[in-house]
Amino acid sequence: MTDTVVIGSGLAGLVAAIRLALGGQQVTLLTFGTGGTQLGQGTIDVLGYTSDDPDDPSVHWPFDELPRYAGAHPRHPYARLSADQVRRAVDWLATLVPDLLIPGDGRNHVVPTAVGAMRPTYLVQPSMVWPDPTSVAVVGPRQIKDFYPEMTAANLEKTAEVTATGYHIDLPTRRGEAESAPVVYATALDDEQFRLGFATEVARVIGDEEVVCLPAILGLKADTSWRIAKIIGRPVVETLMPPPSIPGMRLNEALLAIAKEAGVRLITGSKVVGFEGASGQVTAVTLRQAGRDQAYPANSFVYAGGGFESGSLSMDSYGEVTETLFGLPLPGADQPRLITGNYWKDQKLFSLGVDVDKTMRPVNATGQAIYNNLYAVGGLLAGAIRWTEKSGDAIAVASAVQASDSIVGKETNV
Amino acid sequence: MRKLTTDVVVIGGGSTGIGVLRDCAMRGYRTILVDRADLAQGTSGRFHGLLHSGGRYVVSDPESARECAQENAILTRIQPDAVECTGGLFVVTEQDDPEFGDKFLAGAGATQVPVEEISVSRALAREPRLNPSITRAFLVQDGTVDGWQLAWTATQSAVQYGGQALTYHKVNQVHHANGAVTGVSCTDLKTGEEVQIECSFVLNCAGPWAGQITHMAGLPPVAVVPGRGIMIAMSHRIVNTVINRCIYPADGDILVPVHTVCIIGTTDVKVADPDHLEIPREEVQQMLDSGEELIPGFRQARALHAWAGARPLIQDDRVAASDTRHMSRGMAVIDHLERDNLKGLITIGGGKLTTYRLMAEHIVNAMEEQLETSHPCRTAEEICPGNEPGHNYMITHRLKDREADRMTSPIICECELMNREMFTTLLKEHPHASFDDLRRQLRVGMGPCQGGFCSSRVAGIAHEEGVIDAARATGLLKLFLEHRWIGVWPILHGDQVRQVALDDWMLHGTLDISHVPSPAQVETDPVDGSHTGDDPPAAIRKPVSTMTASHAATGQQRRSALRPEETR
């Protein structure tokens, strides 16, 4: 018997499933795809920028900023979660994957990106620590087409106030190949022989720079980048790249392994297409499997289906915006100007989502929970534009922890 | 200041101007074409991609139909790489007048436009997504044509004959003395340099902008009435044959498979300024409704990008009504010697891309008549350079090419299968080009991801190749994304919302592109300022039924007021 069904295996879904299972629940995780963690940057964002101060939008101490930010954005998920809750949730996540996430000290890190930005984020992987150097070498293999070291270097000179030089190495993972997929390259770097050749070649081309920036393809294993740095003899920093994200895959794999270890039953490749419910209670969700629809009954349901990017939120050709599984209300969806012609401005469309109470249950216009055992977490939640704020990961983690604790607490109380 | 001397200056680098450049050069005139933007950046690059069989006009305008049929065959032969021989279908839907099919067949017979009526089941076998409730279907020889490819290979042909095309050269003044044209002064927008071109003849092929040119010559205004039409590119080849509604020419009556997409068009609305073309939500809804009538489920298909083009309709009282000697159908020629007593200037308006070569022939004939000389036109005889005789474009060509060279050059734009070598070769030929300029020849960023994956790659490559510095590369990258958005936001819905969310997540979320410094302005951009403001889309939450009815009514009015073939 399943106590709780979790829908979706992005960061929010995995965290909820793990937290529930560790809390003693029988958990079934239903997921259609592989989850969004592998598309993200593989760090944990809390709050990187606020649009409120155009002169200095960067956030340095995110938890100090959260109460003010939540006050200014009353629909934001951070208005449902206290700064303390968010901090405890991400701290707990760091303890789950100690090889992959460095414990936070309250202050944002900055990490270089492939276009040469210095991007704020909160928890980073050990391969991404920026040691505040005065000179960096940016090195990329010619076979990686999402990384152009000269351009990264030129822009880092402005954004990181360093002297930076770009270098190429020419090292195919397989002989004669013009391009390598990042996964192929990362897998090759996990191999000792190839890694040695790679690091030796990097060491050969660079000058006397203090630090070496390499594309974020340094192995699917957590310690590969450290081994590379050891051979080169200088600190190495992974530079964020477009997906597929190798750091994201590391995180995803680690969390998936923990979920399985904790006894989560995982059902992949099938889509949840409907639900059964009565008098304020969801009784089952319907999974479309080969040949038939199958009902998955449970006591509680955690909906971690993601936002527009995953199709849980959708806008049809008439401009009607809906949540596609439970038909949950989306406050503000009928306002005009959801999309505008200014590319650099946040589009309101992407801040639409499900409004929840403090336990993460979706609520109606009067603030009442619509189903007393349905919880919504992660990218579904209203009020944040995650990619400009750099806030999506902590929203996912904290909302998932809060929903799970509400479920476990409630059943304990019963 | 740069000084040039030539016989003829052609103003306007659309299909008409380029056709004229090629024809003049082949007849032995020293000819320079100038355009304030890139080749075919205006109307010739903003249409639905149809190479007319003539079928569209067999009832409404038989002479046009005949011309289209002839020119279709000629372009398919002389510019094969720009033309895909898709074939076309005219279909009668349940909403359409069933008798029009008989008129259509009769008109085709009279104009010698090849048409074959086929059974509905055969039409559905050929195009399975077609509305199964159609009542009749006619097969025609429609093709599709890439306006940019057409423009560039015709220009290369002209260059072989000594012609020159100066892009991003903005005309400031047309000079004349003693009743005759003496030259043109321009600004090179990429370098800021002034350019004086001495010449004895100017051919004004500026299309919707032709009135601005005659104004620069100090002449009484030529009335240009731009007619805006919107088009929407749908992801994938929903159909592989051009699908026409078998009705009197109307809005939203055609679906054209071009390269990797299908384009639905179009509308026709009188506008004041061809530089500011909106893509109104109501017209988008009208296109989607029309698509739904041809292809059930069209609204669930993925709309990638929309654009608006301006038809170059000229209405001028001073043109003698009887003077049709030099006209192709749908085209207006104003000889300023007759109109304004000024020698050496002819203004051309109207026309369609399918007959661009024929129009050019008529225009150069008109010029030679004024010059009292005559040379034979040979533009129909010679194949444009870079084209292999008989080797028409097929959608699979790039796949074949990439399979051959995938081990030597990485694929930079996966949607359109553009590799690094294609990009660097063209970039080095056009070191001042914006990424949009390169896009028009390479199609980079025109597929489903609309630049999400490839745009930062091309910026990195352009810098790495040493062609531009990092600041300019970053600036051009941002400009490219802004320009893509112009065509994305007005039609954004369905699966493309997922794509935009992913693109934003990558470019803004992961790469943090908006926090990389770049120059305030990298490019003057005369044409692409279409609609970048914050203006709200008009209310779009209307039920389908009222939408269709009200648009059918307004559509009717527009047609009678603005269709070129009817107003002329």
PDB file of C-alpha atoms in Angstrom, chain B residues 103-302:
ATOM      1  CA  LYS B 103     -14.667  28.095 -62.832  1.00  0.00           C
ATOM      2  CA  PHE B 104     -11.197  27.106 -61.670  1.00  0.00           C
ATOM      3  CA  LEU B 105     -10.930  24.267 -64.193  1.00  0.00           C
ATOM      4  CA  ALA B 106     -12.240  26.447 -66.999  1.00  0.00           C
ATOM      5  CA  GLY B 107      -9.831  29.254 -66.105  1.00  0.00           C
ATOM      6  CA  ALA B 108      -6.903  26.852 -66.007  1.00  0.00           C
ATOM      7  CA  GLY B 109      -7.777  25.581 -69.467  1.00  0.00           C
ATOM      8  CA  ALA B 110      -7.991  29.118 -70.850  1.00  0.00           C
ATOM      9  CA  THR B 111      -4.668  30.217 -69.318  1.00  0.00           C
ATOM     10  CA  GLN B 112      -2.788  26.972 -70.002  1.00  0.00           C
ATOM     11  CA  VAL B 113      -1.944  26.578 -66.333  1.00  0.00           C
ATOM     12  CA  PRO B 114      -1.503  22.826 -65.820  1.00  0.00           C
ATOM     13  CA  VAL B 115      -4.268  21.570 -63.500  1.00  0.00           C
ATOM     14  CA  GLU B 116      -5.489  18.052 -62.915  1.00  0.00           C
ATOM     15  CA  GLU B 117      -8.545  17.240 -60.834  1.00  0.00           C
ATOM     16  CA  ILE B 118      -7.817  14.272 -58.603  1.00  0.00           C
ATOM     17  CA  SER B 119     -10.091  12.273 -56.334  1.00  0.00           C
ATOM     18  CA  VAL B 120     -10.419  13.313 -52.710  1.00  0.00           C
ATOM     19  CA  SER B 121      -9.003   9.955 -51.654  1.00  0.00           C
ATOM     20  CA  ARG B 122      -5.920  10.499 -53.789  1.00  0.00           C
ATOM     21  CA  ALA B 123      -5.461  13.950 -52.300  1.00  0.00           C
ATOM     22  CA  LEU B 124      -5.759  12.488 -48.795  1.00  0.00           C
ATOM     23  CA  ALA B 125      -3.313   9.722 -49.634  1.00  0.00           C
ATOM     24  CA  ARG B 126      -0.843  12.388 -50.719  1.00  0.00           C
ATOM     25  CA  GLU B 127      -1.504  14.665 -47.722  1.00  0.00           C
ATOM     26  CA  PRO B 128      -2.971  12.583 -44.890  1.00  0.00           C
ATOM     27  CA  ARG B 129      -3.408  15.549 -42.541  1.00  0.00           C
ATOM     28  CA  LEU B 130      -5.719  17.345 -44.959  1.00  0.00           C
ATOM     29  CA  ASN B 131      -9.292  17.886 -43.828  1.00  0.00           C
ATOM     30  CA  PRO B 132     -11.075  14.677 -44.916  1.00  0.00           C
ATOM     31  CA  SER B 133     -14.302  16.572 -45.516  1.00  0.00           C
ATOM     32  CA  ILE B 134     -12.957  18.393 -48.587  1.00  0.00           C
ATOM     33  CA  THR B 135     -15.180  17.881 -51.607  1.00  0.00           C
ATOM     34  CA  ARG B 136     -12.794  18.404 -54.536  1.00  0.00           C
ATOM     35  CA  ALA B 137      -9.041  18.604 -55.096  1.00  0.00           C
ATOM     36  CA  PHE B 138      -6.938  19.898 -57.981  1.00  0.00           C
ATOM     37  CA  LEU B 139      -3.263  19.214 -58.477  1.00  0.00           C
ATOM     38  CA  VAL B 140      -1.099  22.112 -59.740  1.00  0.00           C
ATOM     39  CA  GLN B 141       2.606  22.810 -60.209  1.00  0.00           C
ATOM     40  CA  ASP B 142       3.082  25.134 -57.234  1.00  0.00           C
ATOM     41  CA  GLY B 143       6.547  25.148 -55.789  1.00  0.00           C
ATOM     42  CA  THR B 144       8.184  26.837 -52.870  1.00  0.00           C
ATOM     43  CA  VAL B 145      11.000  29.328 -53.090  1.00  0.00           C
ATOM     44  CA  ASP B 146      13.543  30.690 -50.638  1.00  0.00           C
ATOM     45  CA  GLY B 147      13.536  34.450 -51.228  1.00  0.00           C
ATOM     46  CA  TRP B 148      16.978  34.917 -49.723  1.00  0.00           C
ATOM     47  CA  GLN B 149      18.545  32.123 -51.750  1.00  0.00           C
ATOM     48  CA  LEU B 150      16.893  33.558 -54.837  1.00  0.00           C
ATOM     49  CA  ALA B 151      18.249  37.026 -54.047  1.00  0.00           C
ATOM     50  CA  TRP B 152      21.796  35.926 -53.323  1.00  0.00           C
ATOM     51  CA  THR B 153      22.304  33.636 -56.321  1.00  0.00           C
ATOM     52  CA  ALA B 154      20.799  36.215 -58.707  1.00  0.00           C
ATOM     53  CA  THR B 155      23.158  38.779 -57.197  1.00  0.00           C
ATOM     54  CA  GLN B 156      26.121  36.471 -57.705  1.00  0.00           C
ATOM     55  CA  SER B 157      25.095  36.150 -61.336  1.00  0.00           C
ATOM     56  CA  ALA B 158      24.996  39.957 -61.621  1.00  0.00           C
ATOM     57  CA  VAL B 159      28.416  40.197 -59.987  1.00  0.00           C
ATOM     58  CA  GLN B 160      29.830  37.873 -62.633  1.00  0.00           C
ATOM     59  CA  TYR B 161      28.717  40.454 -65.187  1.00  0.00           C
ATOM     60  CA  GLY B 162      30.315  43.329 -63.305  1.00  0.00           C
ATOM     61  CA  GLY B 163      27.290  44.331 -61.221  1.00  0.00           C
ATOM     62  CA  GLN B 164      27.774  45.425 -57.607  1.00  0.00           C
ATOM     63  CA  ALA B 165      25.463  45.192 -54.628  1.00  0.00           C
ATOM     64  CA  LEU B 166      26.148  47.565 -51.739  1.00  0.00           C
ATOM     65  CA  THR B 167      24.124  46.473 -48.744  1.00  0.00           C
ATOM     66  CA  TYR B 168      23.639  48.685 -45.694  1.00  0.00           C
ATOM     67  CA  HIS B 169      24.007  51.744 -47.899  1.00  0.00           C
ATOM     68  CA  LYS B 170      21.227  54.178 -47.155  1.00  0.00           C
ATOM     69  CA  VAL B 171      20.274  56.607 -49.901  1.00  0.00           C
ATOM     70  CA  ASN B 172      20.118  60.211 -48.735  1.00  0.00           C
ATOM     71  CA  GLN B 173      19.553  62.043 -51.985  1.00  0.00           C
ATOM     72  CA  VAL B 174      18.954  61.487 -55.682  1.00  0.00           C
ATOM     73  CA  HIS B 175      20.725  64.281 -57.558  1.00  0.00           C
ATOM     74  CA  HIS B 176      19.673  65.780 -60.870  1.00  0.00           C
ATOM     75  CA  ALA B 177      20.647  68.768 -62.986  1.00  0.00           C
ATOM     76  CA  ASN B 178      19.093  70.245 -66.106  1.00  0.00           C
ATOM     77  CA  GLY B 179      16.222  67.775 -66.039  1.00  0.00           C
ATOM     78  CA  ALA B 180      18.393  64.670 -65.858  1.00  0.00           C
ATOM     79  CA  VAL B 181      19.562  62.405 -63.059  1.00  0.00           C
ATOM     80  CA  THR B 182      23.253  62.827 -62.201  1.00  0.00           C
ATOM     81  CA  GLY B 183      23.827  60.594 -59.209  1.00  0.00           C
ATOM     82  CA  VAL B 184      22.934  59.296 -55.790  1.00  0.00           C
ATOM     83  CA  SER B 185      24.492  60.000 -52.406  1.00  0.00           C
ATOM     84  CA  CYS B 186      24.357  57.407 -49.643  1.00  0.00           C
ATOM     85  CA  THR B 187      25.749  56.563 -46.235  1.00  0.00           C
ATOM     86  CA  ASP B 188      27.488  53.269 -45.566  1.00  0.00           C
ATOM     87  CA  LEU B 189      25.673  52.344 -42.360  1.00  0.00           C
ATOM     88  CA  LYS B 190      28.328  49.868 -41.249  1.00  0.00           C
ATOM     89  CA  THR B 191      31.215  52.343 -41.441  1.00  0.00           C
ATOM     90  CA  GLY B 192      29.461  55.713 -41.402  1.00  0.00           C
ATOM     91  CA  GLU B 193      31.237  56.702 -44.595  1.00  0.00           C
ATOM     92  CA  GLU B 194      29.544  58.948 -47.184  1.00  0.00           C
ATOM     93  CA  VAL B 195      29.333  57.434 -50.666  1.00  0.00           C
ATOM     94  CA  GLN B 196      28.722  59.456 -53.852  1.00  0.00           C
ATOM     95  CA  ILE B 197      27.666  57.499 -56.908  1.00  0.00           C
ATOM     96  CA  GLU B 198      27.674  59.299 -60.228  1.00  0.00           C
ATOM     97  CA  CYS B 199      25.247  57.806 -62.726  1.00  0.00           C
ATOM     98  CA  SER B 200      22.889  58.704 -65.527  1.00  0.00           C
ATOM     99  CA  PHE B 201      20.014  56.429 -64.610  1.00  0.00           C
ATOM    100  CA  VAL B 202      18.315  55.478 -61.359  1.00  0.00           C
ATOM    101  CA  LEU B 203      15.845  52.619 -61.113  1.00  0.00           C
ATOM    102  CA  ASN B 204      13.774  53.030 -57.974  1.00  0.00           C
ATOM    103  CA  CYS B 205      12.913  49.495 -56.874  1.00  0.00           C
ATOM    104  CA  ALA B 206      12.405  50.343 -53.208  1.00  0.00           C
ATOM    105  CA  GLY B 207       8.975  48.713 -53.048  1.00  0.00           C
ATOM    106  CA  PRO B 208       7.004  50.008 -50.081  1.00  0.00           C
ATOM    107  CA  TRP B 209       9.738  52.579 -49.549  1.00  0.00           C
ATOM    108  CA  ALA B 210       9.658  53.852 -53.185  1.00  0.00           C
ATOM    109  CA  GLY B 211       7.818  57.002 -52.145  1.00  0.00           C
ATOM    110  CA  GLN B 212      10.660  57.927 -49.790  1.00  0.00           C
ATOM    111  CA  ILE B 213      13.110  57.683 -52.696  1.00  0.00           C
ATOM    112  CA  THR B 214      11.125  59.915 -55.041  1.00  0.00           C
ATOM    113  CA  HIS B 215      10.888  62.368 -52.158  1.00  0.00           C
ATOM    114  CA  MET B 216      14.698  62.328 -51.976  1.00  0.00           C
ATOM    115  CA  ALA B 217      14.717  63.282 -55.647  1.00  0.00           C
ATOM    116  CA  GLY B 218      12.582  66.309 -54.786  1.00  0.00           C
ATOM    117  CA  LEU B 219       9.624  65.128 -56.855  1.00  0.00           C
ATOM    118  CA  PRO B 220       5.907  65.388 -56.080  1.00  0.00           C
ATOM    119  CA  PRO B 221       4.987  62.486 -53.792  1.00  0.00           C
ATOM    120  CA  VAL B 222       4.323  59.042 -55.185  1.00  0.00           C
ATOM    121  CA  ALA B 223       1.515  57.457 -53.192  1.00  0.00           C
ATOM    122  CA  VAL B 224       2.619  54.123 -51.783  1.00  0.00           C
ATOM    123  CA  VAL B 225       0.059  52.153 -49.841  1.00  0.00           C
ATOM    124  CA  PRO B 226       1.815  49.339 -48.019  1.00  0.00           C
ATOM    125  CA  GLY B 227      -0.437  46.323 -47.480  1.00  0.00           C
ATOM    126  CA  ARG B 228       0.597  44.360 -44.432  1.00  0.00           C
ATOM    127  CA  GLY B 229       0.330  40.597 -44.487  1.00  0.00           C
ATOM    128  CA  ILE B 230       1.198  38.303 -41.599  1.00  0.00           C
ATOM    129  CA  MET B 231       2.600  34.805 -41.872  1.00  0.00           C
ATOM    130  CA  ILE B 232       3.132  32.103 -39.256  1.00  0.00           C
ATOM    131  CA  ALA B 233       5.747  29.347 -39.513  1.00  0.00           C
ATOM    132  CA  MET B 234       4.557  26.079 -37.993  1.00  0.00           C
ATOM    133  CA  SER B 235       7.073  23.516 -36.803  1.00  0.00           C
ATOM    134  CA  HIS B 236       7.724  20.628 -39.170  1.00  0.00           C
ATOM    135  CA  ARG B 237       6.270  19.803 -42.539  1.00  0.00           C
ATOM    136  CA  ILE B 238       2.626  19.405 -41.623  1.00  0.00           C
ATOM    137  CA  VAL B 239       2.146  19.001 -45.355  1.00  0.00           C
ATOM    138  CA  ASN B 240       4.639  18.426 -48.136  1.00  0.00           C
ATOM    139  CA  THR B 241       2.481  19.925 -50.860  1.00  0.00           C
ATOM    140  CA  VAL B 242       1.341  23.554 -51.063  1.00  0.00           C
ATOM    141  CA  ILE B 243      -2.295  23.605 -49.934  1.00  0.00           C
ATOM    142  CA  ASN B 244      -4.505  26.354 -51.396  1.00  0.00           C
ATOM    143  CA  ARG B 245      -8.150  27.020 -50.655  1.00  0.00           C
ATOM    144  CA  CYS B 246      -9.955  26.777 -53.980  1.00  0.00           C
ATOM    145  CA  ILE B 247     -11.714  30.113 -53.618  1.00  0.00           C
ATOM    146  CA  TYR B 248     -11.408  33.636 -54.938  1.00  0.00           C
ATOM    147  CA  PRO B 249      -8.078  34.945 -53.482  1.00  0.00           C
ATOM    148  CA  ALA B 250      -8.691  35.701 -49.799  1.00  0.00           C
ATOM    149  CA  ASP B 251      -7.043  35.946 -46.393  1.00  0.00           C
ATOM    150  CA  GLY B 252      -5.634  32.818 -44.812  1.00  0.00           C
ATOM    151  CA  ASP B 253      -5.992  30.727 -47.895  1.00  0.00           C
ATOM    152  CA  ILE B 254      -2.637  29.020 -48.197  1.00  0.00           C
ATOM    153  CA  LEU B 255      -0.299  26.654 -46.344  1.00  0.00           C
ATOM    154  CA  VAL B 256       3.205  26.395 -47.813  1.00  0.00           C
ATOM    155  CA  PRO B 257       5.858  23.806 -46.874  1.00  0.00           C
ATOM    156  CA  VAL B 258       9.210  25.626 -46.912  1.00  0.00           C
ATOM    157  CA  HIS B 259      12.451  24.066 -45.684  1.00  0.00           C
ATOM    158  CA  THR B 260      11.737  22.517 -42.274  1.00  0.00           C
ATOM    159  CA  VAL B 261       8.497  24.402 -41.591  1.00  0.00           C
ATOM    160  CA  CYS B 262       5.043  25.101 -42.987  1.00  0.00           C
ATOM    161  CA  ILE B 263       3.966  28.697 -43.436  1.00  0.00           C
ATOM    162  CA  ILE B 264       0.365  29.813 -43.249  1.00  0.00           C
ATOM    163  CA  GLY B 265      -0.611  33.094 -44.844  1.00  0.00           C
ATOM    164  CA  THR B 266      -1.773  35.696 -45.108  1.00  0.00           C
ATOM    165  CA  THR B 267      -3.701  38.866 -44.443  1.00  0.00           C
ATOM    166  CA  ASP B 268      -3.838  42.194 -46.249  1.00  0.00           C
ATOM    167  CA  VAL B 269      -4.306  45.325 -44.201  1.00  0.00           C
ATOM    168  CA  LYS B 270      -3.497  48.879 -45.273  1.00  0.00           C
ATOM    169  CA  VAL B 271      -0.825  50.411 -43.029  1.00  0.00           C
ATOM    170  CA  ALA B 272       0.847  53.801 -42.861  1.00  0.00           C
ATOM    171  CA  ASP B 273       4.482  52.866 -42.250  1.00  0.00           C
ATOM    172  CA  PRO B 274       6.230  49.827 -43.739  1.00  0.00           C
ATOM    173  CA  ASP B 275       8.886  50.051 -41.022  1.00  0.00           C
ATOM    174  CA  HIS B 276       6.384  49.377 -38.259  1.00  0.00           C
ATOM    175  CA  LEU B 277       4.428  46.279 -39.016  1.00  0.00           C
ATOM    176  CA  GLU B 278       2.426  44.803 -36.204  1.00  0.00           C
ATOM    177  CA  ILE B 279       1.418  41.193 -35.839  1.00  0.00           C
ATOM    178  CA  PRO B 280      -2.011  41.695 -34.278  1.00  0.00           C
ATOM    179  CA  ARG B 281      -3.410  38.906 -32.171  1.00  0.00           C
ATOM    180  CA  GLU B 282      -6.716  39.002 -34.050  1.00  0.00           C
ATOM    181  CA  GLU B 283      -4.947  38.262 -37.291  1.00  0.00           C
ATOM    182  CA  VAL B 284      -3.015  35.447 -35.657  1.00  0.00           C
ATOM    183  CA  GLN B 285      -6.323  33.962 -34.515  1.00  0.00           C
ATOM    184  CA  GLN B 286      -7.688  34.364 -38.033  1.00  0.00           C
ATOM    185  CA  MET B 287      -4.702  32.439 -39.460  1.00  0.00           C
ATOM    186  CA  LEU B 288      -5.085  29.654 -36.904  1.00  0.00           C
ATOM    187  CA  ASP B 289      -8.804  29.356 -37.733  1.00  0.00           C
ATOM    188  CA  SER B 290      -7.965  29.156 -41.424  1.00  0.00           C
ATOM    189  CA  GLY B 291      -5.345  26.524 -40.722  1.00  0.00           C
ATOM    190  CA  GLU B 292      -7.858  24.518 -38.741  1.00  0.00           C
ATOM    191  CA  GLU B 293     -10.199  24.460 -41.741  1.00  0.00           C
ATOM    192  CA  LEU B 294      -7.474  23.012 -43.971  1.00  0.00           C
ATOM    193  CA  ILE B 295      -5.772  20.782 -41.379  1.00  0.00           C
ATOM    194  CA  PRO B 296      -7.915  19.620 -38.437  1.00  0.00           C
ATOM    195  CA  GLY B 297      -5.912  19.991 -35.217  1.00  0.00           C
ATOM    196  CA  PHE B 298      -3.880  22.880 -36.615  1.00  0.00           C
ATOM    197  CA  ARG B 299      -4.320  24.809 -33.361  1.00  0.00           C
ATOM    198  CA  GLN B 300      -2.541  22.031 -31.492  1.00  0.00           C
ATOM    199  CA  ALA B 301       0.419  22.148 -33.865  1.00  0.00           C
ATOM    200  CA  ARG B 302       3.439  24.111 -32.784  1.00  0.00           C
TER     201      ARG B 302
END
